[in-house]
Amino acid sequence: MKITAADVIVTSPDRNFVTLKITTDEGITGLGDGTLNGRELAVASYLADHVVPLLIGRDPHRIEDTWQFLYRSAYWRRGPVTMAAIAAVDVALWDIKAKAAGMPLYQLLGGASRNGIMAYGHASGRDLPELFDSIRQHLEQGYRSIRVQTSVPGVNAVYGVAAQSTDGLRYDYEPARRAPLPAEEDWDTRAYLRHLPGVFEAVRNEFGPELPLLHDGHHRMTPIQAAKLGKELEPYDLFWLEDCTPAENQEALRLVRQHTTTPLAIGEVFNTVWDYQTLISEQLIDYVRSAVTHTGGITAMRKLLDYAAQYQIKSGIHGPTDISPVGMAAALHLDLAIHNFGIQEYMRHGAATNEVFRQSFTFTDGYLHPGEQPGLGVELDEEAAARFPYQQAYLPFSRLKDGTVHDW
């Protein structure tokens, strides 16, 4: 079998997505997700201009060899653009291999280690009544674990609080706005630290001790601020506190770990195992948050999670709506197969996205399953995709009260 074509498809149904479609001389096709929110065209160009010419004529079954070739032959390694491009190729090749075998992909990864994949949803509100309503809505939808994000008094816009449209319909929080320039938001860490513990106290009082609760700090705290928050949240028994401080400085998590027993999840902006080396070997985190799409695909993520398993660290794969259904399906097959699964982030895509990407994965009673179709179980409707051309979109950015640019 040989690769005869590789096409980069950029489409924007509910948001921008980059998809790689690889075709073989036996007529088998595979899909890979190369979406990088706010920098989609950089990956599309990397793929179309630099990677696709290298794929034609290659054996699609040589997945490990192709991964190493794309990672090492360019000389310049790592980084979100490179690793998203490699991930798109890797996942597409796994899709082809599983289709050729006539099996759902998870079977090629060793088979199922569980019956279903526990998912968490994103609840949010501008005040406690709205937050409680959002939590109840997610419980009614079947979620058994809930991420809690809330507005902060005195701060106009806060990450993770779902936008309310003028027609009253709610779509899962989409911060990438279709506009020529990124939106500017404000931020006050001290106000956030004063407000958040009381929110979790109220949520626990309303919904009881059993409901797993998560929270995302979105890299906005210094290590000592993160340590303080983690300690103050201990009475409310969080499932995890995510991205409490920028973890590029991996040693910073030592300080956080010394002061709190709140479980820590890190890594949605990471791209390789090297970003985690100290965090894992010193057991400074509890959950790995990388996305299959941004971390070199299934091949690399499986190795990363096997490394984490040696230290009883579990998976918490990134899965918001900036991961296409192709990337989500790849995550679910991996989730089902690995032993050290923790939890899966899951945000529902909109109707237009589901029209473009036809999926076999299911969500029932709080559990996801990738389905039993051969391959990933996702097919791309190219005619539908063509009806939604790319639209420029940027993530927001934050400034402090004095005008200093802060981590968004």
Coordinates of C-alpha atoms in Angstrom, one line a residue:
M1 CA 0.0 0.0 0.0
K2 CA 1.2 3.5 -0.9
I3 CA 0.1 7.0 -0.1
T4 CA -1.1 8.6 -3.4
A5 CA -2.6 11.9 -2.1
A6 CA -2.8 14.1 1.0
D7 CA -5.2 17.0 1.1
V8 CA -5.4 19.8 3.7
I9 CA -9.0 20.9 4.2
V10 CA -9.7 24.1 6.2
T11 CA -13.3 24.6 7.1
S12 CA -15.2 26.8 9.6
P13 CA -18.7 25.5 10.5
D14 CA -18.9 26.6 14.1
R15 CA -15.2 27.5 14.3
N16 CA -12.1 27.0 12.2
F17 CA -10.7 23.4 11.8
V18 CA -7.7 22.0 9.9
T19 CA -8.1 18.4 8.6
L20 CA -5.6 16.3 6.7
K21 CA -7.0 13.6 4.5
I22 CA -4.6 10.9 3.3
T23 CA -5.6 8.6 0.4
T24 CA -3.9 5.3 -0.5
D25 CA -3.7 3.4 -3.8
E26 CA -6.1 0.9 -2.3
G27 CA -8.7 3.6 -1.9
I28 CA -8.5 3.7 1.9
T29 CA -8.6 7.2 3.4
G30 CA -7.6 8.5 6.8
L31 CA -8.3 11.7 8.6
G32 CA -6.1 13.7 11.0
D33 CA -6.8 16.8 13.1
G34 CA -4.3 19.7 12.8
T35 CA -6.4 22.5 14.3
L36 CA -4.4 25.1 16.3
N37 CA -6.9 27.6 17.7
G38 CA -6.1 31.1 16.4
R39 CA -3.1 29.9 14.3
E40 CA -4.9 27.5 12.0
L41 CA -3.4 28.7 8.8
A42 CA 0.1 28.2 10.1
V43 CA -0.5 24.5 10.5
A44 CA -2.3 24.3 7.1
S45 CA 0.7 25.9 5.4
Y46 CA 3.2 23.7 7.2
L47 CA 1.3 20.6 6.1
A48 CA 0.5 21.7 2.5
D49 CA 3.8 23.3 1.7
H50 CA 6.3 21.2 3.6
V51 CA 4.8 17.8 4.8
V52 CA 2.4 16.7 2.0
P53 CA 5.2 16.4 -0.6
L54 CA 7.1 14.1 1.7
L55 CA 4.1 11.7 2.2
I56 CA 3.4 10.8 -1.4
G57 CA 4.7 7.3 -2.2
R58 CA 5.3 6.4 1.5
D59 CA 4.0 3.2 3.1
P60 CA 1.1 4.3 5.4
H61 CA 1.6 1.3 7.6
R62 CA 5.0 2.6 8.8
I63 CA 3.6 4.9 11.4
E64 CA 6.5 5.0 13.8
D65 CA 9.0 5.5 11.0
T66 CA 7.0 8.4 9.5
W67 CA 6.6 10.0 12.9
Q68 CA 10.3 10.0 13.5
F69 CA 11.0 11.1 10.0
L70 CA 8.8 14.2 10.3
Y71 CA 10.1 15.0 13.8
R72 CA 13.8 14.6 13.1
S73 CA 14.3 15.4 9.4
A74 CA 13.2 19.1 9.7
Y75 CA 16.0 19.7 12.3
W76 CA 13.7 22.3 14.0
R77 CA 11.8 20.3 16.6
R78 CA 8.8 20.7 18.9
G79 CA 6.5 23.7 19.1
P80 CA 2.7 23.7 18.5
V81 CA 2.7 24.2 14.7
T82 CA 5.2 21.4 14.1
M83 CA 3.6 19.0 16.6
A84 CA 0.0 19.7 15.3
A85 CA 1.1 18.9 11.8
I86 CA 2.8 15.7 12.9
A87 CA -0.3 14.8 14.8
A88 CA -2.5 15.2 11.8
V89 CA -0.3 12.8 9.8
D90 CA 0.0 10.3 12.6
V91 CA -3.8 10.1 13.4
A92 CA -4.6 9.8 9.7
L93 CA -2.2 6.9 9.4
W94 CA -3.7 5.2 12.4
D95 CA -7.1 5.7 10.8
I96 CA -5.9 4.0 7.7
K97 CA -4.3 1.1 9.5
A98 CA -7.4 0.4 11.5
K99 CA -9.7 0.6 8.5
A100 CA -7.3 -1.8 6.6
A101 CA -7.6 -4.2 9.6
G102 CA -11.4 -3.8 9.7
M103 CA -11.2 -2.8 13.4
P104 CA -12.0 0.2 15.5
L105 CA -8.7 1.9 16.3
Y106 CA -8.8 1.1 20.0
Q107 CA -8.5 -2.6 19.2
L108 CA -5.1 -2.0 17.6
L109 CA -4.0 -0.2 20.7
G110 CA -4.5 -3.3 22.8
G111 CA -8.3 -3.4 23.1
A112 CA -10.6 -1.8 25.7
S113 CA -9.5 -1.4 29.3
R114 CA -12.9 -0.1 30.4
N115 CA -16.5 -0.1 29.2
G116 CA -16.9 3.7 28.9
I117 CA -15.0 6.9 29.2
M118 CA -15.9 9.3 32.1
A119 CA -16.4 12.8 30.7
Y120 CA -16.7 16.2 32.4
G121 CA -18.6 19.2 31.1
H122 CA -18.1 22.9 31.4
A123 CA -20.6 24.7 33.7
S124 CA -20.3 28.4 34.2
G125 CA -22.2 31.5 35.3
R126 CA -22.0 35.2 35.8
D127 CA -23.4 34.8 39.3
L128 CA -24.3 31.8 41.6
P129 CA -27.9 31.3 40.4
E130 CA -26.8 31.2 36.8
L131 CA -23.9 28.9 37.7
F132 CA -26.3 26.6 39.6
D133 CA -28.6 26.5 36.6
S134 CA -25.7 25.6 34.3
I135 CA -24.6 22.8 36.6
R136 CA -28.1 21.4 36.7
Q137 CA -28.3 21.6 32.9
H138 CA -25.1 19.6 32.6
L139 CA -26.3 17.0 35.1
E140 CA -29.5 16.7 33.1
Q141 CA -27.4 16.1 29.9
G142 CA -25.8 13.2 31.7
Y143 CA -22.5 14.6 32.9
R144 CA -21.2 13.1 36.1
S145 CA -18.3 15.5 36.6
I146 CA -18.4 19.2 36.2
R147 CA -15.9 21.9 35.6
V148 CA -16.9 25.1 37.4
Q149 CA -16.0 28.6 36.1
T150 CA -17.4 31.8 37.3
S151 CA -17.4 35.6 36.8
V152 CA -15.4 37.7 39.3
P153 CA -16.8 40.9 40.7
G154 CA -15.1 43.9 39.2
V155 CA -13.7 41.9 36.3
N156 CA -15.6 42.4 33.0
A157 CA -14.7 39.3 31.2
V158 CA -13.4 36.0 32.6
Y159 CA -12.2 32.9 30.8
G160 CA -14.5 30.0 30.7
V161 CA -17.8 31.8 31.4
A162 CA -20.1 30.9 28.5
A163 CA -21.3 33.7 26.3
Q164 CA -25.0 34.3 26.2
S165 CA -26.3 35.1 22.7
T166 CA -29.1 37.6 22.0
D167 CA -31.5 34.8 20.9
G168 CA -31.1 33.1 24.3
L169 CA -29.4 30.1 22.9
R170 CA -26.2 28.9 24.6
Y171 CA -23.2 27.4 22.8
D172 CA -20.3 26.0 24.8
Y173 CA -17.9 28.7 25.5
E174 CA -16.1 29.8 22.4
P175 CA -13.5 32.5 23.1
A176 CA -12.0 32.7 19.6
R177 CA -13.9 35.6 18.1
R178 CA -14.2 36.1 14.3
A179 CA -12.8 39.6 14.0
P180 CA -9.7 41.3 12.4
L181 CA -8.1 41.9 15.9
P182 CA -8.2 40.0 19.2
A183 CA -10.5 41.2 21.9
E184 CA -9.0 42.8 25.0
E185 CA -10.2 41.6 28.4
D186 CA -9.3 42.7 31.9
W187 CA -8.0 40.7 34.8
D188 CA -7.4 41.0 38.6
T189 CA -5.8 37.9 40.3
R190 CA -6.4 39.1 43.8
A191 CA -10.1 39.6 43.2
Y192 CA -10.2 36.2 41.7
L193 CA -8.5 34.6 44.7
R194 CA -10.8 36.3 47.1
H195 CA -13.9 35.3 45.2
L196 CA -13.3 31.7 44.1
P197 CA -13.3 29.7 47.4
G198 CA -16.7 31.1 48.3
V199 CA -18.0 29.9 45.0
F200 CA -16.9 26.4 45.6
E201 CA -18.3 26.5 49.1
A202 CA -21.7 27.5 47.7
V203 CA -21.6 24.8 45.0
R204 CA -20.7 22.1 47.5
N205 CA -23.5 23.3 49.8
E206 CA -26.0 23.1 46.9
F207 CA -24.9 19.9 45.2
G208 CA -23.3 17.9 48.0
P209 CA -20.0 16.2 48.5
E210 CA -20.2 13.4 45.8
L211 CA -20.2 15.4 42.6
P212 CA -16.6 15.6 41.2
L213 CA -15.8 19.3 40.6
L214 CA -12.9 20.7 38.5
H215 CA -11.6 24.2 38.0
D216 CA -9.2 25.8 35.4
G217 CA -6.9 28.6 36.6
H218 CA -5.7 29.1 33.0
H219 CA -2.1 29.9 33.8
R220 CA -3.0 33.2 35.6
M221 CA -1.4 32.7 39.0
T222 CA 2.2 32.9 40.2
P223 CA 3.3 29.7 42.0
I224 CA 2.7 31.1 45.5
Q225 CA -0.7 32.4 44.4
A226 CA -1.5 28.9 43.0
A227 CA -0.3 27.3 46.3
K228 CA -2.6 29.6 48.3
L229 CA -5.6 28.8 46.1
G230 CA -5.0 25.1 46.1
K231 CA -4.9 25.1 49.9
E232 CA -8.0 27.2 50.3
L233 CA -9.9 24.8 47.9
E234 CA -9.0 21.7 49.9
P235 CA -12.2 21.7 52.0
Y236 CA -14.2 21.4 48.7
D237 CA -12.4 18.2 47.5
L238 CA -11.7 19.2 43.9
F239 CA -11.1 16.4 41.3
W240 CA -8.4 18.7 40.0
L241 CA -7.1 22.3 39.8
E242 CA -6.0 22.8 36.2
D243 CA -3.2 25.0 34.9
C244 CA -2.8 26.9 38.2
T245 CA 0.5 28.5 37.0
P246 CA 2.5 28.6 33.7
A247 CA 4.3 25.3 33.9
E248 CA 7.0 25.9 31.3
N249 CA 9.0 26.5 34.4
Q250 CA 8.4 22.9 35.6
E251 CA 10.3 23.4 38.9
A252 CA 7.6 26.0 39.9
L253 CA 5.2 23.2 40.6
R254 CA 7.4 22.0 43.5
L255 CA 6.3 25.1 45.4
V256 CA 2.7 24.5 44.7
R257 CA 3.0 20.8 45.6
Q258 CA 4.6 21.6 49.0
H259 CA 1.6 23.7 50.1
T260 CA -1.5 21.9 48.9
T261 CA -3.0 18.4 48.5
T262 CA -5.5 19.6 45.8
P263 CA -4.8 17.4 42.7
L264 CA -3.1 19.3 39.9
A265 CA -3.7 18.9 36.1
I266 CA -1.2 20.5 33.7
G267 CA -0.4 20.6 30.0
E268 CA -3.0 21.7 27.5
V269 CA -0.4 24.1 26.0
F270 CA 2.4 21.5 26.0
N271 CA 3.5 19.7 22.9
T272 CA 6.0 17.0 23.8
V273 CA 7.1 14.7 26.6
W274 CA 10.0 17.0 27.3
D275 CA 7.5 19.6 28.6
Y276 CA 6.6 17.1 31.3
Q277 CA 9.9 15.4 32.2
T278 CA 10.4 17.0 35.6
L279 CA 6.6 17.2 36.4
I280 CA 6.2 13.5 35.9
S281 CA 9.5 12.2 37.3
E282 CA 9.1 14.2 40.5
Q283 CA 5.3 13.5 40.7
L284 CA 4.5 17.2 40.7
I285 CA 1.2 16.7 38.9
D286 CA -1.7 14.2 38.9
Y287 CA -3.1 14.5 35.4
V288 CA -1.7 15.0 31.9
R289 CA -3.7 17.6 30.0
S290 CA -2.2 17.5 26.5
A291 CA -4.3 17.0 23.4
V292 CA -3.7 14.3 20.9
T293 CA -4.0 17.0 18.2
H294 CA -1.2 19.3 19.7
T295 CA 1.2 16.6 21.0
G296 CA 2.2 14.7 18.0
G297 CA -0.8 12.3 17.7
I298 CA -1.6 8.9 19.1
T299 CA 2.0 7.6 18.8
A300 CA 3.4 10.4 21.0
M301 CA 0.5 10.6 23.4
R302 CA 0.6 6.8 24.1
K303 CA 4.3 7.0 25.0
L304 CA 3.7 10.1 27.2
L305 CA 0.9 8.4 29.1
D306 CA 2.9 5.2 29.5
Y307 CA 5.7 7.3 31.0
A308 CA 3.2 9.0 33.3
A309 CA 1.7 5.6 34.3
Q310 CA 5.0 4.7 36.0
Y311 CA 4.3 7.4 38.6
Q312 CA 0.6 6.8 39.0
I313 CA -0.2 9.9 37.0
K314 CA -3.4 9.7 34.9
S315 CA -4.7 11.1 31.7
G316 CA -7.0 14.1 31.4
I317 CA -6.8 14.7 27.6
H318 CA -7.7 18.2 26.4
G319 CA -11.1 18.1 24.6
P320 CA -12.8 21.4 24.1
T321 CA -14.4 22.5 20.8
D322 CA -11.1 23.7 19.4
I323 CA -10.4 19.9 19.0
S324 CA -12.3 18.8 15.9
P325 CA -14.4 15.6 16.1
V326 CA -11.4 13.9 14.4
G327 CA -9.1 14.8 17.2
M328 CA -11.8 13.9 19.8
A329 CA -12.3 10.5 18.3
A330 CA -8.5 9.9 18.4
A331 CA -8.5 10.8 22.1
L332 CA -11.4 8.5 22.8
H333 CA -9.8 5.5 21.2
L334 CA -6.7 6.2 23.3
D335 CA -8.7 6.7 26.5
L336 CA -10.5 3.4 26.1
A337 CA -7.2 1.5 25.6
I338 CA -4.8 2.9 28.2
H339 CA -4.8 1.6 31.8
N340 CA -4.1 5.0 33.5
F341 CA -7.1 6.8 32.2
G342 CA -8.4 9.6 34.5
I343 CA -11.1 11.7 32.8
Q344 CA -11.9 13.2 29.4
E345 CA -12.9 16.8 28.8
Y346 CA -15.9 16.9 26.5
M347 CA -17.6 19.9 25.0
R348 CA -20.4 19.3 22.5
H349 CA -19.9 20.7 19.0
G350 CA -22.6 22.7 17.2
A351 CA -24.9 21.3 14.5
A352 CA -22.9 22.7 11.6
T353 CA -19.7 21.0 12.8
N354 CA -21.6 17.7 13.2
E355 CA -22.8 18.1 9.7
V356 CA -19.3 18.4 8.4
F357 CA -17.8 15.7 10.6
R358 CA -20.0 12.6 10.8
Q359 CA -19.2 10.7 14.0
S360 CA -19.8 7.3 15.5
F361 CA -18.8 8.1 19.1
T362 CA -21.5 8.3 21.6
F363 CA -22.2 10.0 25.0
T364 CA -24.5 8.0 27.3
D365 CA -25.1 8.4 31.0
G366 CA -21.9 10.4 31.5
Y367 CA -19.7 8.1 29.5
L368 CA -18.2 8.4 26.0
H369 CA -17.4 5.6 23.7
P370 CA -15.7 5.8 20.2
G371 CA -17.9 3.3 18.6
E372 CA -17.2 0.1 16.6
Q373 CA -16.7 1.4 13.1
P374 CA -13.3 0.5 11.6
G375 CA -10.8 3.3 12.0
L376 CA -11.5 6.4 14.0
G377 CA -15.2 6.4 13.2
V378 CA -15.3 9.9 11.7
E379 CA -16.0 10.8 8.1
L380 CA -15.6 14.2 6.5
D381 CA -18.4 15.5 4.3
E382 CA -16.2 17.6 1.9
E383 CA -19.2 19.2 0.2
A384 CA -20.5 20.4 3.6
A385 CA -17.0 21.5 4.6
A386 CA -16.8 23.7 1.4
R387 CA -19.9 25.6 2.5
F388 CA -18.0 26.9 5.5
P389 CA -14.9 28.8 4.4
Y390 CA -12.2 29.9 6.8
Q391 CA -12.9 33.0 8.8
Q392 CA -10.1 34.9 10.7
A393 CA -10.5 34.5 14.4
Y394 CA -8.4 35.3 17.4
L395 CA -8.4 34.3 21.0
P396 CA -8.7 37.2 23.5
F397 CA -5.9 38.6 25.6
S398 CA -5.8 40.1 29.0
R399 CA -4.5 43.3 30.6
L400 CA -4.2 44.2 34.3
K401 CA -5.7 47.4 35.6
D402 CA -2.4 49.3 34.9
G403 CA -2.3 48.1 31.3
T404 CA 0.2 45.3 31.6
V405 CA -0.4 42.3 29.3
H406 CA -1.2 39.3 31.4
D407 CA -1.6 35.5 30.7
W408 CA -5.0 35.0 29.2

